[in-house]
Amino acid sequence: MNKIKVIVAGARGRMGSEAVRMIEKTDNLELVACLENKYDGKKINEFDAEIDTEAIIYTDIDTCFKNVKADVLVDLTIPEVGYLHTKTAINYGIRPVVGTTGFTEDQLTELTDLAEEKGIGVIIAPNFAIGAVLMMQFSKWAAKYFPDVEIIEKHHDQKLDAPSGTAVKTASLIKEVREQKTQGHPDEKETIPGARGSDVDGMRIHSVRLPGLVAHQEVIFGSTGENLTIKHDSFHRQSFMTGVKLAVEQVMKIDVLVYGLENILE
Ligand SMILES: NC(=O)C1=CN([C@@H]2O[C@H](COP(=O)(O)OP(=O)(O)OC[C@H]3O[C@@H](n4cnc5c(N)ncnc54)[C@H](O)[C@@H]3O)[C@@H](O)[C@H]2O)C=CC1
Ligand SMILES: O=C(O)C1=N[C@H](C(=O)O)C[C@H](O)C1
C-alpha cells in the first residue's frame, strides 16, 4: 500500500501533537517530518516515547520541503504562519490541509487563485469536528426560517484569534440564506463598547475565553414566542481527528482549494 506522506506544522502544539498521534496510528498515513519554530533537528519521538517514528523537526520550511518527499502538509500553527506555509506548500506541489484559523478574505482568495493556477488540491477547514460541521449546516437550514440569530463561541484562553474561524464560517453560511437585517432595537446604544459583540452582516458574534474550555459554540435563533438553540461542544481535541484524516485522504483527489469540511463529506 502506498502511504500518504505527511508533514505536520505546529507538531508540538495542542492540535499538532494530536495530529501526529493520529497519523502514527493510521495505516495509510506516514509522518515524514514536522515543522516547528523551536526544536530544530530533534526527533518528534524524543517528546512522545509512544510515537514510533524517525521523523525530525525542521524550523525552516524551505529546508524541510527540499529535504523531505511529502504529499501533504497539515498546518496547525498561527494565522500569519499558516498562510505562508500554505502558499509555500502549493508552490512546492505539496497539498495543504489547513486547520489554522484567522485567515483574511483576501488571503483565502489569493490561495484559491494560486491553487487553481498550480492545479494543487488544498483543504482549509475552520473546524474538523463532524459535529461542528453538522451544527453549522443545521444553523444554515434554520436561518431560512429564523433570520434573528446570535452566535456565542467559547474557547480556551490560549486562543489567539477572535471570533473563532468556526463562528465566522457559521455566519457566512447563514448569510447565504438569511434575509438581510440589522438586529436589535434601531436606537440601541452600547454604554460599554463591545457589549453587543462583533457585528457580521447584522448578526452578532460573542467570544468567550476561559481556562477549562476547549471549543464550544451555540447558535441561538429567536422568533415570536420561541427560541431555537443549536449547540456543539468539543471536549477533547481527538474530536477533530476524523476530519483531519478524511481531509488528508481527500486532498489527494482534488486539484482546487476547498473551504470547509462540509464540501468533502458524503
Ligand atoms: N480546524 C480545526 O478543527 C481546529 C483548528 N484549530 C486552529 O489550529 C491552530 C493551532 O491551534 P492550537 O494547536 O490550539 O495552538 P498551539 O499554540 O497549541 O499550537 C501552535 C503551534 O504552532 C507552532 N508554531 C508557531 N509558529 C510557528 C512557525 N513559524 N513554524 C512552525 N510552527 C510554528 C507553535 O510553536 C505551536 O506548537 C489555531 O489557529 C486554531 O484556531 C484548533 C483546533 C481545531
Ligand atoms: O483554537 C481552537 O481551539 C479552535 N479553533 C477553531 C476555530 O477557530 O474555530 C476550531 C475549534 O473551534 C477550536
mmCIF file of C-alpha atoms and ligand atoms in Angstrom:
data_model
loop_
_atom_site.group_PDB
_atom_site.id
_atom_site.type_symbol
_atom_site.label_atom_id
_atom_site.label_comp_id
_atom_site.label_asym_id
_atom_site.label_seq_id
_atom_site.Cartn_x
_atom_site.Cartn_y
_atom_site.Cartn_z
ATOM 1 C CA MET A 1 0.000 0.000 0.000
ATOM 2 C CA ASN A 2 1.300 3.444 -0.941
ATOM 3 C CA LYS A 3 1.095 5.521 2.198
ATOM 4 C CA ILE A 4 0.312 9.239 2.061
ATOM 5 C CA LYS A 5 3.441 11.052 3.273
ATOM 6 C CA VAL A 6 2.538 13.843 5.672
ATOM 7 C CA ILE A 7 4.393 16.778 7.247
ATOM 8 C CA VAL A 8 2.765 18.326 10.333
ATOM 9 C CA ALA A 9 3.399 22.028 11.008
ATOM 10 C CA GLY A 10 2.836 23.068 14.609
ATOM 11 C CA ALA A 11 3.531 19.478 15.674
ATOM 12 C CA ARG A 12 4.310 20.398 19.298
ATOM 13 C CA GLY A 13 1.090 22.366 19.731
ATOM 14 C CA ARG A 14 -2.251 21.228 21.194
ATOM 15 C CA MET A 15 -3.713 20.246 17.817
ATOM 16 C CA GLY A 16 -0.456 19.340 16.074
ATOM 17 C CA SER A 17 0.545 16.782 18.713
ATOM 18 C CA GLU A 18 -2.893 15.176 18.413
ATOM 19 C CA ALA A 19 -2.494 15.057 14.616
ATOM 20 C CA VAL A 20 0.942 13.424 14.976
ATOM 21 C CA ARG A 21 -0.588 10.709 17.195
ATOM 22 C CA MET A 22 -3.463 10.159 14.763
ATOM 23 C CA ILE A 23 -1.087 9.820 11.769
ATOM 24 C CA GLU A 24 1.113 7.364 13.671
ATOM 25 C CA LYS A 25 -1.911 5.132 14.370
ATOM 26 C CA THR A 26 -3.282 5.285 10.807
ATOM 27 C CA ASP A 27 -2.104 2.577 8.399
ATOM 28 C CA ASN A 28 -2.359 4.555 5.167
ATOM 29 C CA LEU A 29 -0.593 7.677 6.506
ATOM 30 C CA GLU A 30 3.115 8.202 7.229
ATOM 31 C CA LEU A 31 4.602 11.073 9.223
ATOM 32 C CA VAL A 32 7.735 12.101 7.282
ATOM 33 C CA ALA A 33 8.683 15.353 9.070
ATOM 34 C CA CYS A 34 7.458 18.084 11.366
ATOM 35 C CA LEU A 35 7.731 21.862 11.252
ATOM 36 C CA GLU A 36 8.041 23.829 14.474
ATOM 37 C CA ASN A 37 9.614 27.186 15.218
ATOM 38 C CA LYS A 38 11.703 25.634 18.000
ATOM 39 C CA TYR A 39 13.357 22.192 18.435
ATOM 40 C CA ASP A 40 15.454 22.261 15.213
ATOM 41 C CA GLY A 41 16.773 18.808 14.234
ATOM 42 C CA LYS A 42 15.203 16.970 17.163
ATOM 43 C CA LYS A 43 13.177 13.829 16.559
ATOM 44 C CA ILE A 44 9.489 14.011 17.331
ATOM 45 C CA ASN A 45 9.692 10.741 19.307
ATOM 46 C CA GLU A 46 12.005 12.494 21.812
ATOM 47 C CA PHE A 47 8.881 14.273 23.023
ATOM 48 C CA ASP A 48 6.453 11.372 22.940
ATOM 49 C CA ALA A 49 8.012 7.977 23.521
ATOM 50 C CA GLU A 50 4.840 6.219 22.351
ATOM 51 C CA ILE A 51 5.344 7.604 18.859
ATOM 52 C CA ASP A 52 7.387 5.194 16.760
ATOM 53 C CA THR A 53 8.852 7.476 14.090
ATOM 54 C CA GLU A 54 12.164 8.746 12.832
ATOM 55 C CA ALA A 55 10.522 11.977 11.627
ATOM 56 C CA ILE A 56 12.580 15.030 12.508
ATOM 57 C CA ILE A 57 11.581 18.572 13.278
ATOM 58 C CA TYR A 58 12.565 21.387 10.912
ATOM 59 C CA THR A 59 12.317 25.073 11.699
ATOM 60 C CA ASP A 60 12.703 26.273 8.127
ATOM 61 C CA ILE A 61 10.021 25.374 5.608
ATOM 62 C CA ASP A 62 12.274 25.550 2.513
ATOM 63 C CA THR A 63 14.890 23.277 4.104
ATOM 64 C CA CYS A 64 12.123 20.883 5.088
ATOM 65 C CA PHE A 65 10.431 20.793 1.679
ATOM 66 C CA LYS A 66 13.788 20.428 -0.160
ATOM 67 C CA ASN A 67 14.934 17.528 2.044
ATOM 68 C CA VAL A 68 11.724 15.583 2.565
ATOM 69 C CA LYS A 69 9.489 13.987 -0.024
ATOM 70 C CA ALA A 70 5.930 14.667 1.095
ATOM 71 C CA ASP A 71 2.423 14.566 -0.361
ATOM 72 C CA VAL A 72 0.531 16.626 2.224
ATOM 73 C CA LEU A 73 1.249 19.419 4.709
ATOM 74 C CA VAL A 74 -1.098 19.537 7.706
ATOM 75 C CA ASP A 75 -0.906 23.060 9.124
ATOM 76 C CA LEU A 76 -1.976 23.731 12.716
ATOM 77 C CA THR A 77 0.007 26.834 13.630
ATOM 78 C CA ILE A 78 -0.923 30.524 13.853
ATOM 79 C CA PRO A 79 -2.663 32.697 11.228
ATOM 80 C CA GLU A 80 0.317 34.506 9.621
ATOM 81 C CA VAL A 81 2.477 31.367 9.603
ATOM 82 C CA GLY A 82 -0.323 29.126 8.352
ATOM 83 C CA TYR A 83 -0.927 31.447 5.412
ATOM 84 C CA LEU A 84 2.784 31.483 4.446
ATOM 85 C CA HIS A 85 3.065 27.710 4.879
ATOM 86 C CA THR A 86 0.015 27.127 2.671
ATOM 87 C CA LYS A 87 1.356 29.365 -0.069
ATOM 88 C CA THR A 88 4.814 27.790 0.080
ATOM 89 C CA ALA A 89 3.414 24.249 0.052
ATOM 90 C CA ILE A 90 1.308 24.963 -3.053
ATOM 91 C CA ASN A 91 4.405 26.344 -4.801
ATOM 92 C CA TYR A 92 6.332 23.154 -3.929
ATOM 93 C CA GLY A 93 3.464 20.933 -5.175
ATOM 94 C CA ILE A 94 2.663 19.712 -1.641
ATOM 95 C CA ARG A 95 -1.069 19.608 -0.847
ATOM 96 C CA PRO A 96 -2.035 21.662 2.207
ATOM 97 C CA VAL A 97 -4.668 20.575 4.727
ATOM 98 C CA VAL A 98 -5.148 23.629 6.900
ATOM 99 C CA GLY A 99 -6.852 23.790 10.276
ATOM 100 C CA THR A 100 -5.237 27.081 11.262
ATOM 101 C CA THR A 101 -7.886 29.784 11.599
ATOM 102 C CA GLY A 102 -7.775 33.561 11.267
ATOM 103 C CA PHE A 103 -7.060 33.882 7.516
ATOM 104 C CA THR A 104 -8.464 37.063 5.919
ATOM 105 C CA GLU A 105 -10.869 37.033 2.957
ATOM 106 C CA ASP A 106 -8.062 38.413 0.762
ATOM 107 C CA GLN A 107 -5.702 35.619 1.826
ATOM 108 C CA LEU A 108 -8.345 32.979 1.072
ATOM 109 C CA THR A 109 -8.959 34.485 -2.367
ATOM 110 C CA GLU A 110 -5.236 34.610 -3.115
ATOM 111 C CA LEU A 111 -4.738 30.982 -2.034
ATOM 112 C CA THR A 112 -7.784 29.867 -4.076
ATOM 113 C CA ASP A 113 -6.328 31.524 -7.187
ATOM 114 C CA LEU A 114 -2.853 30.082 -6.562
ATOM 115 C CA ALA A 115 -4.215 26.547 -6.064
ATOM 116 C CA GLU A 116 -6.174 26.827 -9.303
ATOM 117 C CA GLU A 117 -3.179 28.177 -11.214
ATOM 118 C CA LYS A 118 -0.940 25.327 -9.991
ATOM 119 C CA GLY A 119 -3.670 22.627 -10.099
ATOM 120 C CA ILE A 120 -2.939 21.645 -6.494
ATOM 121 C CA GLY A 121 -5.583 20.368 -4.054
ATOM 122 C CA VAL A 122 -5.978 22.372 -0.844
ATOM 123 C CA ILE A 123 -8.440 21.870 2.004
ATOM 124 C CA ILE A 124 -8.925 24.651 4.536
ATOM 125 C CA ALA A 125 -11.386 23.736 7.285
ATOM 126 C CA PRO A 126 -12.091 26.073 10.211
ATOM 127 C CA ASN A 127 -13.451 23.084 12.100
ATOM 128 C CA PHE A 128 -12.611 19.403 11.547
ATOM 129 C CA ALA A 129 -15.120 18.037 14.082
ATOM 130 C CA ILE A 130 -18.000 16.274 12.302
ATOM 131 C CA GLY A 131 -20.462 17.507 14.947
ATOM 132 C CA ALA A 132 -19.377 21.099 14.397
ATOM 133 C CA VAL A 133 -19.847 20.752 10.637
ATOM 134 C CA LEU A 134 -23.388 19.472 11.270
ATOM 135 C CA MET A 135 -24.038 22.298 13.743
ATOM 136 C CA MET A 136 -23.091 24.787 11.006
ATOM 137 C CA GLN A 137 -25.251 23.049 8.392
ATOM 138 C CA PHE A 138 -28.252 22.861 10.747
ATOM 139 C CA SER A 139 -27.776 26.566 11.516
ATOM 140 C CA LYS A 140 -27.816 27.412 7.813
ATOM 141 C CA TRP A 141 -31.067 25.473 7.462
ATOM 142 C CA ALA A 142 -32.663 27.174 10.487
ATOM 143 C CA ALA A 143 -31.635 30.661 9.305
ATOM 144 C CA LYS A 144 -34.018 30.381 6.350
ATOM 145 C CA TYR A 145 -36.891 30.486 8.840
ATOM 146 C CA PHE A 146 -35.286 32.449 11.695
ATOM 147 C CA PRO A 147 -33.314 35.495 10.445
ATOM 148 C CA ASP A 148 -32.713 36.771 14.014
ATOM 149 C CA VAL A 149 -29.615 34.972 15.237
ATOM 150 C CA GLU A 150 -26.701 35.449 17.618
ATOM 151 C CA ILE A 151 -23.612 33.228 17.838
ATOM 152 C CA ILE A 152 -21.831 32.553 21.109
ATOM 153 C CA GLU A 153 -18.466 30.821 20.726
ATOM 154 C CA LYS A 154 -16.486 29.708 23.775
ATOM 155 C CA HIS A 155 -12.841 28.644 23.732
ATOM 156 C CA HIS A 156 -9.826 28.058 25.975
ATOM 157 C CA ASP A 157 -7.979 31.223 26.977
ATOM 158 C CA GLN A 158 -4.844 30.457 24.900
ATOM 159 C CA LYS A 159 -6.665 31.006 21.611
ATOM 160 C CA LEU A 160 -5.147 33.820 19.534
ATOM 161 C CA ASP A 161 -7.948 34.700 17.112
ATOM 162 C CA ALA A 162 -11.417 36.080 17.855
ATOM 163 C CA PRO A 163 -14.011 35.472 16.694
ATOM 164 C CA SER A 164 -13.235 31.814 16.047
ATOM 165 C CA GLY A 165 -12.928 30.511 12.496
ATOM 166 C CA THR A 166 -15.989 28.361 13.160
ATOM 167 C CA ALA A 167 -18.100 31.371 14.153
ATOM 168 C CA VAL A 168 -17.014 33.313 11.069
ATOM 169 C CA LYS A 169 -17.770 30.309 8.844
ATOM 170 C CA THR A 170 -21.171 29.827 10.538
ATOM 171 C CA ALA A 171 -22.058 33.478 9.909
ATOM 172 C CA SER A 172 -21.025 33.225 6.267
ATOM 173 C CA LEU A 173 -23.133 30.055 5.745
ATOM 174 C CA ILE A 174 -26.106 31.753 7.430
ATOM 175 C CA LYS A 175 -25.576 34.866 5.290
ATOM 176 C CA GLU A 176 -26.097 32.736 2.149
ATOM 177 C CA VAL A 177 -29.745 32.110 3.089
ATOM 178 C CA ARG A 178 -30.754 34.715 5.679
ATOM 179 C CA GLU A 179 -32.967 37.671 4.855
ATOM 180 C CA GLN A 180 -30.590 40.606 5.434
ATOM 181 C CA LYS A 181 -31.460 42.628 8.528
ATOM 182 C CA THR A 182 -29.901 44.556 11.393
ATOM 183 C CA GLN A 183 -30.957 43.003 14.663
ATOM 184 C CA GLY A 184 -31.963 44.599 17.925
ATOM 185 C CA HIS A 185 -33.548 47.984 18.526
ATOM 186 C CA PRO A 186 -32.639 50.660 15.917
ATOM 187 C CA ASP A 187 -31.800 53.091 18.745
ATOM 188 C CA GLU A 188 -29.717 50.556 20.672
ATOM 189 C CA LYS A 189 -26.517 52.085 22.173
ATOM 190 C CA GLU A 190 -23.612 50.309 23.827
ATOM 191 C CA THR A 191 -22.859 52.050 27.115
ATOM 192 C CA ILE A 192 -19.733 49.889 27.349
ATOM 193 C CA PRO A 193 -18.077 49.320 23.912
ATOM 194 C CA GLY A 194 -18.222 45.696 22.787
ATOM 195 C CA ALA A 195 -21.268 44.860 24.904
ATOM 196 C CA ARG A 196 -23.163 43.607 21.860
ATOM 197 C CA GLY A 197 -20.247 41.588 20.438
ATOM 198 C CA SER A 198 -18.971 41.846 16.863
ATOM 199 C CA ASP A 199 -21.319 42.694 14.004
ATOM 200 C CA VAL A 200 -21.156 40.407 10.971
ATOM 201 C CA ASP A 201 -23.729 41.428 8.384
ATOM 202 C CA GLY A 202 -26.128 42.489 11.148
ATOM 203 C CA MET A 203 -25.585 39.270 13.156
ATOM 204 C CA ARG A 204 -23.767 39.362 16.488
ATOM 205 C CA ILE A 205 -20.881 37.075 17.470
ATOM 206 C CA HIS A 206 -19.842 36.877 21.131
ATOM 207 C CA SER A 207 -16.451 35.352 22.015
ATOM 208 C CA VAL A 208 -15.857 33.851 25.464
ATOM 209 C CA ARG A 209 -12.304 32.863 26.526
ATOM 210 C CA LEU A 210 -11.833 30.899 29.746
ATOM 211 C CA PRO A 211 -9.488 28.262 31.163
ATOM 212 C CA GLY A 212 -11.150 24.855 31.220
ATOM 213 C CA LEU A 213 -12.949 25.312 27.896
ATOM 214 C CA VAL A 214 -11.869 23.519 24.698
ATOM 215 C CA ALA A 215 -14.124 24.554 21.754
ATOM 216 C CA HIS A 216 -17.867 25.219 22.016
ATOM 217 C CA GLN A 217 -20.494 27.112 20.054
ATOM 218 C CA GLU A 218 -24.165 27.952 20.423
ATOM 219 C CA VAL A 219 -26.207 29.437 17.605
ATOM 220 C CA ILE A 220 -29.371 30.986 19.052
ATOM 221 C CA PHE A 221 -32.307 31.806 16.798
ATOM 222 C CA GLY A 222 -35.161 33.989 18.070
ATOM 223 C CA SER A 223 -38.707 34.397 16.860
ATOM 224 C CA THR A 224 -42.085 35.329 18.325
ATOM 225 C CA GLY A 225 -42.589 33.255 21.453
ATOM 226 C CA GLU A 226 -39.809 30.781 20.680
ATOM 227 C CA ASN A 227 -36.045 30.254 20.563
ATOM 228 C CA LEU A 228 -34.050 27.542 18.855
ATOM 229 C CA THR A 229 -30.516 26.775 20.103
ATOM 230 C CA ILE A 230 -28.097 24.646 18.069
ATOM 231 C CA LYS A 231 -25.077 23.737 20.150
ATOM 232 C CA HIS A 232 -21.844 21.839 19.688
ATOM 233 C CA ASP A 233 -19.087 21.004 22.188
ATOM 234 C CA SER A 234 -15.621 19.638 21.567
ATOM 235 C CA PHE A 235 -14.444 18.358 24.947
ATOM 236 C CA HIS A 236 -11.213 16.847 23.559
ATOM 237 C CA ARG A 237 -9.037 17.610 20.522
ATOM 238 C CA GLN A 238 -9.432 13.994 19.364
ATOM 239 C CA SER A 239 -12.845 15.226 18.142
ATOM 240 C CA PHE A 240 -11.072 16.961 15.243
ATOM 241 C CA MET A 241 -9.032 13.978 14.079
ATOM 242 C CA THR A 242 -11.659 12.118 11.997
ATOM 243 C CA GLY A 243 -11.924 15.267 9.908
ATOM 244 C CA VAL A 244 -8.152 15.752 9.638
ATOM 245 C CA LYS A 245 -7.704 12.143 8.426
ATOM 246 C CA LEU A 246 -10.533 12.490 5.919
ATOM 247 C CA ALA A 247 -9.112 15.766 4.604
ATOM 248 C CA VAL A 248 -5.618 14.269 4.168
ATOM 249 C CA GLU A 249 -7.116 11.439 2.111
ATOM 250 C CA GLN A 250 -9.454 13.656 0.073
ATOM 251 C CA VAL A 251 -6.916 16.379 -0.707
ATOM 252 C CA MET A 252 -5.021 13.784 -2.762
ATOM 253 C CA LYS A 253 -8.038 13.505 -5.090
ATOM 254 C CA ILE A 254 -8.741 17.184 -5.862
ATOM 255 C CA ASP A 255 -6.929 19.946 -7.743
ATOM 256 C CA VAL A 256 -8.607 23.091 -6.391
ATOM 257 C CA LEU A 257 -8.986 24.777 -2.986
ATOM 258 C CA VAL A 258 -11.950 23.625 -0.896
ATOM 259 C CA TYR A 259 -13.000 25.781 2.077
ATOM 260 C CA GLY A 260 -14.989 23.872 4.710
ATOM 261 C CA LEU A 261 -15.134 20.178 5.552
ATOM 262 C CA GLU A 262 -18.818 20.033 4.538
ATOM 263 C CA ASN A 263 -17.665 20.151 0.910
ATOM 264 C CA ILE A 264 -15.839 16.824 1.167
ATOM 265 C CA LEU A 265 -18.273 14.938 3.418
ATOM 266 C CA GLU A 266 -20.507 12.497 1.557
HETATM 267 N N1 LIG B 1 -9.739 23.421 12.185
HETATM 268 C C1 LIG B 1 -9.917 22.873 13.378
HETATM 269 O O1 LIG B 1 -10.708 21.928 13.551
HETATM 270 C C2 LIG B 1 -9.149 23.408 14.531
HETATM 271 C C3 LIG B 1 -8.323 24.467 14.329
HETATM 272 N N2 LIG B 1 -7.586 24.960 15.352
HETATM 273 C C4 LIG B 1 -6.658 26.013 14.984
HETATM 274 O O2 LIG B 1 -5.373 25.418 14.875
HETATM 275 C C5 LIG B 1 -4.378 26.387 15.217
HETATM 276 C C6 LIG B 1 -3.466 25.799 16.302
HETATM 277 O O3 LIG B 1 -4.213 25.668 17.495
HETATM 278 P P1 LIG B 1 -3.534 25.054 18.805
HETATM 279 O O4 LIG B 1 -2.935 23.733 18.486
HETATM 280 O O5 LIG B 1 -4.526 25.191 19.873
HETATM 281 O O6 LIG B 1 -2.370 26.125 19.043
HETATM 282 P P2 LIG B 1 -0.968 25.884 19.781
HETATM 283 O O7 LIG B 1 -0.490 27.236 20.174
HETATM 284 O O8 LIG B 1 -1.088 24.836 20.820
HETATM 285 O O9 LIG B 1 -0.055 25.309 18.610
HETATM 286 C C7 LIG B 1 0.502 26.081 17.593
HETATM 287 C C8 LIG B 1 1.875 25.520 17.288
HETATM 288 O O10 LIG B 1 2.405 26.200 16.142
HETATM 289 C C9 LIG B 1 3.776 26.392 16.382
HETATM 290 N N3 LIG B 1 4.301 27.464 15.554
HETATM 291 C C10 LIG B 1 4.180 28.804 15.740
HETATM 292 N N4 LIG B 1 4.896 29.464 14.806
HETATM 293 C C11 LIG B 1 5.455 28.525 14.008
HETATM 294 C C12 LIG B 1 6.323 28.590 12.868
HETATM 295 N N5 LIG B 1 6.766 29.754 12.379
HETATM 296 N N6 LIG B 1 6.698 27.425 12.291
HETATM 297 C C13 LIG B 1 6.288 26.247 12.781
HETATM 298 N N7 LIG B 1 5.495 26.120 13.879
HETATM 299 C C14 LIG B 1 5.081 27.257 14.464
HETATM 300 C C15 LIG B 1 3.885 26.711 17.873
HETATM 301 O O11 LIG B 1 5.190 26.506 18.374
HETATM 302 C C16 LIG B 1 2.871 25.719 18.444
HETATM 303 O O12 LIG B 1 3.477 24.495 18.780
HETATM 304 C C17 LIG B 1 -5.142 27.643 15.640
HETATM 305 O O13 LIG B 1 -5.221 28.515 14.530
HETATM 306 C C18 LIG B 1 -6.529 27.128 15.988
HETATM 307 O O14 LIG B 1 -7.521 28.095 15.807
HETATM 308 C C19 LIG B 1 -7.634 24.427 16.605
HETATM 309 C C20 LIG B 1 -8.468 23.383 16.875
HETATM 310 C C21 LIG B 1 -9.316 22.804 15.851
HETATM 311 O O1 LIG B 2 -8.365 27.394 18.617
HETATM 312 C C1 LIG B 2 -9.138 26.419 18.808
HETATM 313 O O2 LIG B 2 -9.064 25.708 19.812
HETATM 314 C C2 LIG B 2 -10.147 26.126 17.784
HETATM 315 N N1 LIG B 2 -10.121 26.792 16.682
HETATM 316 C C3 LIG B 2 -11.000 26.630 15.580
HETATM 317 C C4 LIG B 2 -11.809 27.879 15.369
HETATM 318 O O3 LIG B 2 -11.258 28.985 15.472
HETATM 319 O O4 LIG B 2 -12.995 27.780 15.072
HETATM 320 C C5 LIG B 2 -11.805 25.361 15.657
HETATM 321 C C6 LIG B 2 -12.252 24.994 17.035
HETATM 322 O O5 LIG B 2 -13.265 25.862 17.396
HETATM 323 C C7 LIG B 2 -11.100 25.006 18.013
#
